[in-house]
Amino acid sequence: MKKFVNLLILLTATSLFAFTAFTISSLNEEGNTPVLEPLPIHPRVEQAVSFFLPKMHYKKQQLDDELSSQMFDFYLEMLDPQKLYFLKSDIDEFEKYRYSLDEALRNGDLRAAYAIFNRFMTRYAERLSFVKNRLQTPFNFTGEDSFQVDRKEAPWPETRAELDTLWSKRLKNEALSLKIAGKDWEAIKERLEKRYKNMEKQMLKTESEDVFQIYMNAFASTFDPHTNYMSPKTSEDFKIRMSLSLEGIGASLRTEDDYTTVVEIIPGGPADRSGLLHPNDRIIAVGQGEDGELVDVVGWRIDDVVQLIRGKKGTKVRLQIIPADAALSDPPVTITLTRDKVKLSDRAAKSDTLEVEHNGKKYRFGVINIPDFYLDYEAMRQGKEDYASTTRDVERLLKELQGADVDGVIIDLRRNGGGFLSEAVDLTGLFIEKGPVVQVRDSRNRVKIERDFDSKIVYTGPLAVLVDHFSASASEIFAAAIQDYRRGIIVGTQTFGKGTVQNIVPISRFFPHSKEKLGQVKFTIAKFYRINGGSTQMVGVLPDIRIPTRYDVMEIGERSEKNALPWDEIDPANYEPVDPLLDKILPRLNKLHQARVQNSEEYRLILKEIENLRKEREKNVVSLNIEKRKKEREERDALKKELKKVHKKSGHDDKEDFYIVETAHVLSDYIQIH
């Protein structure tokens, strides 16, 4: 369930569940799960959303059989992404709905939505019953069993016996991880029984509004990944988190395959300052203080997880996580964070200097880290002279660095998820005389060019921009403009590829006389295009000098999203390159870079770590033999220790990681060649 539970928790989080009262007409045949029905308002909302979304979305899409089929698949995937609950016979039975959901949307008919969901609830209860029985017998970890980690592309199970086998292996894998972590069978049994008992409690909290939101998001997903239906409760939570600074860890979370997964780290928050939590990490347990019990949260509703994570400023929370870059069989790690509010000072751009020796000559570079593209819009509107702004802060830092006689500047945009478009435009203006920065095309094919009108250039020296897979949106606009103007060298990995613009419309607009809370829809209204005409959507920005990272092997970015809007291009804007010679220099810079890193022991170990992770993920299975798992873990730990040892030996610290230092050498080559 990935699509519809994407939350921002700034310093807390809010729920997409916990809605108003729901309708239960009966219990299922076993008498242990509720049979849910739509609320009276749902058919009207369904008709309204299905009427205006095809007309207002950037992607002009017909309400037809093709959309119905796609929506059908999305709905099943949202309910059972790993194919661990439904039987093939269920899917065969549901096929009668595949080409009729478009008509159902028009007519306000929700029978298919609730019939499928109620069957899912029954299958879910069956699996929990199986788990309870299976955990009465200890597992044998000496055989040759293996567990398929990702079943998204696997066929639907034919029989209950096949499902029992899959679930037995799933439980055995979970138990083995706890065994390797030092737990005996009684402790393992207690942990897993508590986990699945909690999952049962979460299931029984399911409400009619939950079903409707999932179903309408299956419809929204047929347009693109950034189009969402938000129920009345979700809409209220959205407004709260946009207007208040609540206390917690500072992360964006979502529920995915029973796990609470980190989407984004909020600049200036506790998680950001700690450096211990990263995007795509999975949270499996939460504990209070230094020694409070770690409460297993696998399968929990996200609002309940949030209640455990949030708390008073200054208090500590422990998170047991499976790191994003962990191998498939790695055990979890526990981190401690101190709850706090997002501090604007910690979000602000910061600078440092870095000295390198290159071909016998010493160079000093300024490094400016920009966590996001921020702007205190309200303070600016009120005419306050000291309002916070990325561009204003970077301008000040550039002047300070030039006063320190730096030989070049590196702008570090790694993990910068974007922010204000105006700041990306104005920041570009610090490095060019004036001209177009980005093009925006709306749903009517009207193109607007955002320009820098200020002819003042703050910095004219050698420039590099360091990016990674998490550099998105405004970061990509800035990096693309610098690249298109040939103003600087882009170093790192392919960026996220978020090149779309969203708007939010309250559903109450279509029911002006209704007193009921009706939620809202967020949908895509425009796309960004570079000044060279190419979109930043899907492709993002490709670096001039590519340096791989472990995230290369993970599903990150717009490219990993189903049904993302495609890359395309429009006419280029009229602009003049700042350094036309850069295109001729780049092949030589790449050649020098490759020669240098091939002689780097640190780079060799980075590539080895990436390759090992790639092979394991492609294999998509883990051994359920304890000795094999221990040996694999020892080999990975040895590689990590060797990498840390080499990193320390190289003299790098956290501010001078391999990627920053290599970028400095690339700039040194540029200076010597140019």
XYZ file of C-alpha atoms in Angstrom:
674
model
C 0.000 0.000 0.000
C 2.331 2.684 -1.230
C 0.395 5.185 -3.254
C -2.187 6.458 -0.806
C -0.245 6.673 2.436
C 2.471 9.170 1.639
C 2.755 11.488 4.631
C 4.810 14.457 5.622
C 5.458 14.579 9.343
C 7.564 17.744 9.430
C 8.186 17.140 13.096
C 5.333 14.760 13.553
C 3.038 12.905 11.223
C -0.640 12.645 10.613
C -2.810 9.813 9.473
C -4.544 8.795 6.333
C -6.642 6.517 8.481
C -8.565 7.118 11.723
C -11.603 8.473 9.959
C -15.179 9.133 10.978
C -17.652 6.402 11.817
C -17.954 3.605 9.301
C -20.763 1.391 8.155
C -20.723 -2.303 9.044
C -23.615 -4.279 7.695
C -22.492 -7.611 9.096
C -19.537 -9.835 9.882
C -18.051 -12.221 7.357
C -18.845 -15.938 7.401
C -16.143 -16.651 9.983
C -17.545 -13.830 12.119
C -14.169 -12.189 12.738
C -13.911 -9.346 10.223
C -16.348 -6.521 9.489
C -18.104 -6.265 6.133
C -17.772 -2.650 5.106
C -20.170 -0.560 3.026
C -19.831 2.922 1.495
C -21.055 5.968 3.376
C -24.023 7.818 1.806
C -21.794 10.686 0.602
C -19.290 8.440 -1.185
C -21.194 7.895 -4.476
C -21.572 11.665 -4.957
C -17.881 12.287 -4.272
C -16.952 9.447 -6.628
C -18.985 11.020 -9.430
C -17.581 14.507 -8.811
C -13.940 13.399 -8.794
C -14.356 11.182 -11.854
C -16.014 14.077 -13.699
C -13.505 16.881 -13.099
C -10.190 15.023 -12.888
C -10.085 13.920 -16.560
C -10.860 17.502 -17.583
C -8.477 19.353 -15.255
C -5.436 17.062 -15.128
C -2.391 17.814 -17.281
C -2.792 14.401 -18.868
C -5.985 14.431 -20.893
C -7.387 10.984 -20.244
C -10.670 9.401 -21.221
C -12.867 7.545 -18.767
C -12.890 4.311 -20.772
C -12.130 0.594 -20.648
C -8.379 1.177 -20.771
C -8.542 3.385 -17.679
C -10.844 0.859 -15.988
C -8.382 -1.981 -16.569
C -5.477 0.035 -15.263
C -7.471 1.144 -12.219
C -8.408 -2.473 -11.516
C -4.728 -3.490 -11.456
C -3.752 -0.536 -9.277
C -6.472 -1.371 -6.753
C -5.333 -4.978 -6.403
C -1.714 -3.865 -6.127
C -2.542 -1.361 -3.393
C -4.326 -4.043 -1.395
C -1.925 -6.944 -1.949
C 1.357 -5.730 -3.502
C 3.347 -8.863 -2.616
C 0.579 -11.301 -3.601
C 0.426 -12.843 -0.154
C -3.315 -12.704 0.566
C -5.527 -13.155 -2.496
C -5.822 -16.508 -4.257
C -5.809 -16.790 -8.024
C -9.457 -17.872 -7.811
C -10.250 -14.540 -6.153
C -8.526 -12.641 -8.952
C -10.331 -14.710 -11.579
C -13.633 -13.880 -9.896
C -12.790 -10.162 -9.777
C -11.981 -10.098 -13.511
C -15.643 -9.387 -14.209
C -14.988 -5.858 -12.899
C -11.929 -5.123 -15.064
C -13.701 -3.199 -17.826
C -16.681 -1.849 -15.895
C -15.068 0.467 -13.328
C -15.299 3.458 -15.677
C -19.077 3.104 -15.790
C -19.151 2.529 -12.045
C -17.295 5.810 -11.519
C -19.802 7.728 -13.623
C -22.754 6.146 -11.829
C -21.442 6.436 -8.294
C -21.414 2.636 -8.042
C -19.018 1.320 -5.372
C -20.115 -2.309 -5.209
C -16.953 -3.623 -6.874
C -14.698 -1.562 -4.618
C -16.217 -2.916 -1.424
C -16.691 -6.479 -2.670
C -12.985 -6.757 -3.481
C -11.942 -5.097 -0.234
C -14.194 -7.276 1.933
C -12.684 -10.379 0.316
C -9.253 -8.965 1.096
C -10.254 -8.563 4.751
C -11.322 -12.221 4.853
C -8.034 -13.405 3.327
C -6.105 -11.158 5.713
C -7.846 -12.761 8.691
C -7.060 -16.221 7.300
C -3.363 -15.406 7.118
C -3.291 -14.101 10.669
C -4.947 -17.316 11.815
C -2.273 -19.337 9.994
C 0.489 -17.280 11.626
C -0.917 -17.915 15.081
C -0.883 -21.684 14.519
C 2.496 -21.820 12.788
C 4.282 -20.005 15.590
C 3.450 -22.842 17.978
C 6.295 -24.874 16.426
C 9.962 -23.721 16.352
C 11.705 -23.308 12.997
C 14.653 -25.381 11.835
C 17.369 -23.081 10.462
C 19.718 -25.808 9.166
C 18.006 -26.709 5.893
C 18.393 -25.324 2.374
C 15.181 -23.282 2.266
C 15.204 -19.832 0.708
C 12.788 -16.908 0.773
C 11.746 -14.761 -2.202
C 11.925 -11.206 -0.904
C 9.976 -9.367 -3.613
C 6.901 -11.106 -5.059
C 5.506 -8.186 -7.072
C 6.121 -10.009 -10.353
C 5.241 -13.473 -9.035
C 1.998 -15.240 -10.038
C -0.984 -15.276 -7.703
C -0.985 -18.359 -5.422
C -3.272 -21.133 -6.645
C -4.175 -22.752 -3.313
C -4.263 -22.118 0.414
C -1.511 -24.711 0.773
C 0.708 -22.613 -1.526
C -0.051 -19.532 0.561
C 0.759 -21.492 3.730
C 4.179 -22.360 2.303
C 4.865 -18.737 1.347
C 3.849 -17.498 4.774
C 5.830 -20.175 6.566
C 8.949 -18.987 4.743
C 8.100 -15.349 5.475
C 7.786 -16.133 9.183
C 10.954 -18.216 9.122
C 12.869 -15.310 7.561
C 11.576 -12.926 10.244
C 12.454 -15.432 12.970
C 15.935 -16.001 11.540
C 16.691 -12.273 11.616
C 15.756 -12.232 15.302
C 17.782 -15.412 15.927
C 20.906 -13.863 14.410
C 20.274 -10.784 16.562
C 20.654 -13.022 19.629
C 17.048 -13.925 20.493
C 16.080 -17.426 21.708
C 12.950 -19.174 20.434
C 10.688 -18.011 23.262
C 11.710 -14.370 22.689
C 11.296 -14.811 18.914
C 7.859 -16.352 19.340
C 6.757 -13.596 21.711
C 7.987 -10.851 19.352
C 6.284 -12.307 16.288
C 3.044 -13.159 18.111
C 2.869 -9.594 19.356
C 3.620 -8.262 15.850
C 0.791 -10.192 14.208
C -1.603 -9.575 17.085
C -1.045 -5.872 16.489
C -1.660 -6.368 12.779
C -4.988 -7.970 13.658
C -5.882 -4.948 15.820
C -4.992 -2.641 12.941
C -7.200 -4.658 10.574
C -10.171 -4.322 12.900
C -9.769 -0.542 12.898
C -10.370 -0.416 9.136
C -13.240 1.878 8.229
C -15.394 2.640 5.237
C -13.470 5.850 4.552
C -10.255 3.812 4.311
C -11.726 1.667 1.557
C -13.058 4.655 -0.357
C -9.735 6.477 -0.173
C -7.762 3.488 -1.458
C -10.240 2.935 -4.290
C -10.273 6.583 -5.365
C -6.487 6.622 -5.273
C -6.472 3.624 -7.595
C -8.411 5.891 -9.944
C -6.040 8.823 -9.316
C -3.038 6.582 -10.026
C -4.187 6.108 -13.619
C -3.250 9.762 -14.216
C 0.174 9.907 -12.538
C 1.866 9.102 -9.187
C 1.423 12.634 -7.802
C -2.355 12.741 -8.184
C -4.137 11.808 -4.959
C -7.565 11.788 -3.416
C -7.481 12.990 0.211
C -10.402 12.124 2.448
C -11.865 14.738 4.807
C -9.656 13.551 7.686
C -6.556 13.436 5.484
C -7.327 16.909 4.182
C -7.552 18.274 7.717
C -4.240 16.646 8.612
C -2.672 18.133 5.494
C -3.780 21.637 6.466
C -2.437 21.177 9.998
C 0.991 20.038 8.887
C 1.236 22.899 6.398
C 0.496 25.526 9.062
C 1.940 24.198 12.310
C 5.378 23.233 13.560
C 4.747 20.073 15.561
C 7.320 18.158 17.524
C 8.844 14.862 16.415
C 11.759 13.585 14.307
C 11.440 15.539 11.038
C 10.760 12.958 8.358
C 8.250 12.146 5.638
C 6.806 8.640 6.036
C 4.543 6.269 4.164
C 3.273 2.718 4.589
C 4.665 0.266 2.061
C 4.260 -3.521 2.179
C 3.427 -3.502 5.922
C 6.466 -1.337 6.708
C 6.646 2.316 7.722
C 9.118 3.668 5.178
C 11.030 6.955 5.195
C 10.273 9.016 2.091
C 12.177 12.203 2.854
C 14.255 13.740 5.619
C 13.083 17.269 6.424
C 15.980 19.758 6.366
C 16.655 21.211 9.803
C 14.851 18.445 11.693
C 16.272 16.005 14.257
C 16.699 13.172 11.737
C 18.539 15.499 9.354
C 20.878 16.785 12.062
C 21.622 13.285 13.315
C 22.564 11.811 9.929
C 21.227 8.452 11.186
C 17.964 8.173 9.201
C 17.750 8.210 5.408
C 15.154 7.943 2.633
C 13.920 4.380 1.994
C 14.902 3.226 5.502
C 12.159 1.052 7.016
C 11.076 1.528 10.627
C 10.140 -1.775 12.289
C 10.039 -0.823 15.989
C 9.801 2.302 18.154
C 10.990 2.735 21.744
C 10.707 5.612 24.206
C 13.803 7.081 25.855
C 17.162 5.351 26.210
C 15.827 2.021 27.462
C 12.064 1.872 26.816
C 10.710 -1.313 25.265
C 10.990 -1.441 21.469
C 7.419 -1.795 20.233
C 7.161 -3.726 16.968
C 5.232 -1.616 14.409
C 5.300 -3.862 11.336
C 1.815 -3.816 9.813
C 0.617 -0.881 11.922
C -1.534 1.946 10.622
C 0.716 4.887 10.087
C -1.160 7.179 12.452
C -0.486 4.740 15.286
C 3.210 4.603 14.399
C 3.256 8.383 14.441
C 1.751 8.489 17.925
C 4.746 6.504 19.144
C 7.301 8.629 17.274
C 5.999 12.066 18.170
C 6.533 13.585 21.582
C 7.754 16.538 23.591
C 10.781 18.544 22.512
C 13.964 17.273 24.151
C 12.751 13.710 24.748
C 14.376 10.764 23.006
C 12.905 8.123 20.743
C 14.606 4.942 19.548
C 13.889 3.548 16.111
C 14.769 0.058 14.982
C 15.285 0.314 11.243
C 16.260 -1.708 8.210
C 18.575 0.721 6.362
C 17.831 1.374 2.685
C 21.324 0.257 1.717
C 21.216 -2.904 3.836
C 21.546 -6.271 2.160
C 18.356 -8.333 1.958
C 19.399 -10.536 4.874
C 20.974 -7.880 7.107
C 19.597 -7.578 10.651
C 17.998 -4.270 11.759
C 19.906 -1.518 13.553
C 18.697 0.744 16.373
C 19.176 4.527 16.336
C 18.300 7.209 18.900
C 16.896 10.639 17.988
C 16.076 13.611 20.179
C 12.711 15.139 19.345
C 12.763 18.795 18.372
C 11.223 21.377 16.084
C 12.640 22.124 12.656
C 15.147 24.903 13.099
C 15.313 27.415 10.277
C 18.993 27.923 11.028
C 19.615 24.241 10.336
C 17.740 24.445 7.022
C 19.834 27.393 5.884
C 22.624 27.100 3.333
C 26.058 26.704 4.922
C 29.575 27.000 3.564
C 32.962 25.518 4.318
C 36.319 25.360 2.572
C 38.162 22.344 1.261
C 41.840 22.179 0.327
C 43.206 19.570 -2.074
C 46.582 18.971 -3.664
C 46.247 18.335 -7.370
C 49.148 17.605 -9.711
C 51.550 19.150 -7.217
C 49.526 22.326 -6.720
C 47.279 23.248 -3.788
C 43.744 24.504 -4.386
C 41.141 25.871 -1.997
C 37.487 25.414 -2.823
C 34.346 26.798 -1.238
C 31.648 24.191 -0.562
C 28.085 25.474 -0.137
C 25.540 22.937 1.104
C 21.915 23.791 0.282
C 19.451 21.475 2.100
C 16.389 22.866 0.305
C 15.115 25.913 -1.581
C 13.522 27.859 1.256
C 11.813 31.241 1.438
C 10.041 32.939 4.334
C 7.290 34.183 2.043
C 5.219 35.795 4.783
C 8.166 37.807 6.134
C 9.035 38.899 2.596
C 5.426 39.953 1.962
C 5.465 42.009 5.146
C 8.565 43.857 3.929
C 10.959 42.527 6.559
C 14.536 43.162 5.473
C 16.055 40.019 7.020
C 13.626 37.415 5.661
C 15.112 33.960 5.070
C 15.887 33.068 1.465
C 18.158 30.499 -0.171
C 19.350 33.019 -2.745
C 20.092 35.754 -0.193
C 22.017 33.329 2.019
C 24.028 31.849 -0.858
C 24.856 35.332 -2.174
C 26.294 36.228 1.247
C 28.259 32.955 1.408
C 29.665 33.443 -2.094
C 30.952 36.891 -1.162
C 32.539 35.492 1.997
C 34.233 32.685 0.042
C 35.537 35.075 -2.590
C 36.961 37.117 0.274
C 38.780 33.947 1.341
C 40.346 33.677 -2.160
C 38.845 30.319 -3.104
C 39.821 28.863 -6.475
C 36.330 27.555 -7.202
C 32.941 26.792 -5.687
C 31.043 23.521 -5.224
C 27.271 23.690 -4.710
C 26.192 20.524 -2.858
C 22.559 19.660 -3.680
C 22.620 16.048 -2.521
C 19.362 15.088 -0.763
C 17.858 18.466 -1.666
C 14.241 17.629 -2.470
C 13.369 21.079 -3.839
C 11.232 23.924 -2.538
C 10.316 27.320 -3.959
C 10.603 27.582 -7.746
C 11.362 31.312 -7.463
C 14.438 30.514 -5.366
C 15.771 28.101 -7.993
C 15.377 30.841 -10.612
C 16.933 33.559 -8.462
C 19.800 31.306 -7.373
C 20.644 30.596 -11.000
C 20.774 34.353 -11.494
C 23.748 34.598 -9.116
C 25.853 32.765 -11.714
C 24.553 34.099 -15.057
C 24.039 37.612 -16.389
C 20.327 37.220 -17.113
C 18.006 35.075 -19.198
C 15.547 32.164 -19.117
C 15.947 29.520 -16.380
C 13.034 27.108 -16.788
C 9.949 26.648 -18.948
C 6.534 25.600 -17.592
C 3.838 24.112 -19.841
C 0.281 23.830 -18.520
C -2.586 21.506 -19.464
C -3.624 23.871 -22.281
C -0.125 23.664 -23.804
C 0.639 27.246 -22.849
C 4.341 27.756 -22.135
C 5.579 30.279 -19.589
C 9.282 31.047 -19.274
C 10.628 31.854 -15.807
C 13.564 34.261 -16.172
C 16.335 35.923 -14.234
C 15.976 39.623 -14.998
C 18.878 40.836 -12.849
C 22.047 41.374 -14.897
C 24.197 41.296 -11.746
C 26.520 38.274 -11.471
C 27.695 37.487 -7.942
C 30.216 34.756 -8.840
C 31.989 34.208 -12.169
C 34.646 31.644 -11.178
C 34.887 27.844 -11.672
C 31.710 26.101 -10.521
C 30.585 22.522 -9.907
C 27.184 21.260 -8.751
C 27.079 17.945 -6.864
C 23.784 16.006 -7.164
C 22.418 12.573 -6.310
C 19.290 10.457 -6.750
C 17.465 12.496 -4.090
C 18.097 15.891 -5.731
C 14.624 16.756 -6.998
C 12.315 19.433 -8.359
C 13.853 22.895 -7.731
C 17.293 21.263 -7.367
C 16.907 19.787 -10.827
C 15.793 23.126 -12.284
C 18.898 24.850 -10.925
C 21.290 22.044 -11.949
C 19.724 21.828 -15.424
C 20.042 25.582 -15.991
C 23.702 25.572 -14.904
C 24.313 22.659 -17.257
C 22.430 24.167 -20.212
C 24.202 27.508 -19.848
C 27.511 25.620 -19.702
C 28.100 27.640 -16.563
C 29.380 24.780 -14.418
C 30.088 21.047 -14.229
C 27.399 18.699 -12.891
C 28.899 15.859 -10.840
C 27.279 12.852 -9.143
C 24.391 10.602 -10.176
C 21.203 10.953 -12.200
C 18.730 13.079 -10.237
C 15.212 12.164 -9.058
C 13.263 13.210 -12.163
C 10.337 15.105 -10.575
C 9.332 17.507 -13.325
C 5.652 18.124 -12.611
C 3.582 20.769 -10.807
C 0.567 19.955 -8.603
C -2.491 21.879 -7.424
C -5.107 21.099 -4.760
C -8.858 21.514 -5.282
C -11.387 21.060 -2.442
C -14.265 18.812 -3.463
C -16.656 21.178 -1.683
C -16.238 23.450 -4.713
C -18.608 21.117 -6.563
C -21.110 20.971 -3.705
C -21.502 24.638 -2.690
C -24.576 23.982 -0.514
C -23.260 20.902 1.274
C -22.280 21.208 4.936
C -20.391 17.901 4.917
C -16.603 17.715 4.835
C -15.713 16.280 1.462
C -11.911 16.160 1.227
C -9.812 17.339 -1.688
C -7.837 16.200 -4.721
C -4.209 16.950 -5.497
C -3.462 16.649 -9.207
C -0.825 17.529 -11.773
C -1.407 20.739 -13.730
C 1.915 21.427 -15.482
C 5.377 20.139 -16.412
C 8.814 21.683 -16.149
C 11.091 21.937 -19.182
C 14.713 22.920 -19.409
C 15.720 25.908 -21.475
C 17.138 23.435 -24.015
C 13.567 22.129 -24.467
C 13.906 18.789 -22.684
C 11.745 17.962 -19.678
C 13.216 17.225 -16.252
C 10.392 14.698 -15.821
C 11.552 11.052 -15.529
C 15.087 11.684 -16.787
C 16.010 14.398 -14.318
C 19.516 15.761 -14.848
C 22.294 13.488 -16.090
C 25.679 14.453 -14.603
C 28.611 15.493 -16.754
C 30.893 13.471 -14.470
C 29.167 10.404 -13.054
C 30.236 8.957 -9.690
C 28.161 5.907 -8.686
C 26.644 5.350 -5.227
C 24.944 2.399 -3.532
C 21.583 4.023 -4.283
C 22.135 3.252 -7.976
C 20.797 -0.261 -7.368
C 17.621 0.870 -5.594
C 14.226 1.877 -6.942
C 14.468 5.613 -6.342
C 13.033 8.496 -8.299
C 10.283 9.125 -10.789
C 11.603 6.299 -12.973
C 10.601 3.775 -10.294
C 7.003 5.034 -10.127
C 4.308 3.294 -12.109
C 2.453 5.417 -14.645
C 4.724 8.451 -14.243
C 4.265 11.061 -16.965
C 6.801 10.502 -19.759
C 9.791 12.571 -20.775
C 9.185 14.805 -23.771
C 10.444 18.096 -25.139
C 9.262 21.449 -26.413
C 10.991 24.220 -28.330
C 14.137 25.515 -26.616
C 14.237 29.003 -25.154
C 16.572 31.656 -26.510
C 19.797 31.694 -24.475
C 23.569 31.967 -24.909
C 26.016 29.515 -23.278
C 28.397 31.120 -20.779
C 31.304 28.769 -21.568
C 30.901 27.243 -25.053
C 34.286 25.498 -24.651
C 33.022 23.328 -21.789
C 31.545 20.732 -24.174
C 34.990 20.174 -25.689
C 36.639 19.966 -22.262
C 34.205 17.506 -20.655
C 35.492 14.335 -22.443
C 38.993 15.093 -21.198
C 37.716 15.813 -17.678
C 35.931 12.466 -17.696
C 39.057 10.677 -18.867
C 41.157 12.273 -16.131
C 38.471 11.480 -13.564
C 38.356 7.810 -14.578
C 42.128 7.492 -14.464
C 42.231 9.037 -10.998
C 39.447 6.972 -9.386
C 40.784 3.725 -10.829
C 43.813 4.235 -8.602
C 41.657 4.956 -5.545
C 41.315 2.142 -3.035
C 38.273 3.885 -1.562
C 36.563 4.017 -4.965
C 37.357 0.335 -5.561
C 35.656 -0.611 -2.294
C 32.645 1.606 -3.094
C 32.228 -0.196 -6.435
C 32.613 -3.575 -4.723
C 29.924 -2.690 -2.184
C 27.600 -1.517 -4.984
C 28.179 -4.663 -7.038
C 27.545 -6.975 -4.069
C 24.302 -5.171 -3.316
C 23.288 -5.292 -6.983
C 23.847 -9.053 -7.218
C 21.877 -9.754 -4.065
C 18.922 -7.632 -5.142
C 18.876 -9.200 -8.593
C 18.907 -12.629 -6.961
C 15.835 -11.585 -4.922
C 16.150 -14.543 -2.540
C 17.777 -14.991 0.848
C 18.926 -18.200 2.443
C 17.027 -19.463 5.475
C 20.087 -21.365 6.672
C 21.545 -19.680 9.750
C 25.192 -20.512 9.002
C 24.958 -19.150 5.452
C 23.265 -15.991 6.688
C 25.914 -15.434 9.360
C 28.698 -15.916 6.826
C 27.103 -13.442 4.396
C 26.715 -10.918 7.221
C 30.341 -11.321 8.299
C 31.539 -10.731 4.714
C 29.467 -7.541 4.415
C 30.598 -6.288 7.817
C 34.222 -6.902 6.842
C 33.775 -4.875 3.644
C 32.151 -1.999 5.554
C 34.987 -1.988 8.101
C 37.563 -1.976 5.316
C 35.792 0.929 3.612
C 35.684 2.921 6.865
C 39.360 2.202 7.470
C 40.330 3.411 3.999
C 38.058 6.455 4.361
C 39.779 7.376 7.626
C 43.204 6.686 6.150
C 42.472 9.051 3.272
C 42.009 11.874 5.770
C 38.358 12.447 4.828
C 35.819 13.453 7.452
C 32.038 13.778 7.142
C 32.403 17.179 5.460
C 35.077 15.878 3.115
C 33.569 12.662 1.810
C 34.871 10.931 -1.290
C 32.319 12.602 -3.569
C 33.109 16.148 -2.435
C 36.850 15.554 -2.683
C 36.602 14.029 -6.151
C 34.432 16.954 -7.280
C 37.195 19.265 -6.072
C 39.715 17.325 -8.195
C 37.402 17.593 -11.227
C 37.289 21.359 -10.734
C 41.090 21.380 -10.368
C 41.384 19.630 -13.733
C 39.024 22.191 -15.241
C 41.109 25.074 -13.913
C 44.339 23.589 -15.266
C 42.863 22.816 -18.685
C 40.753 25.920 -19.204
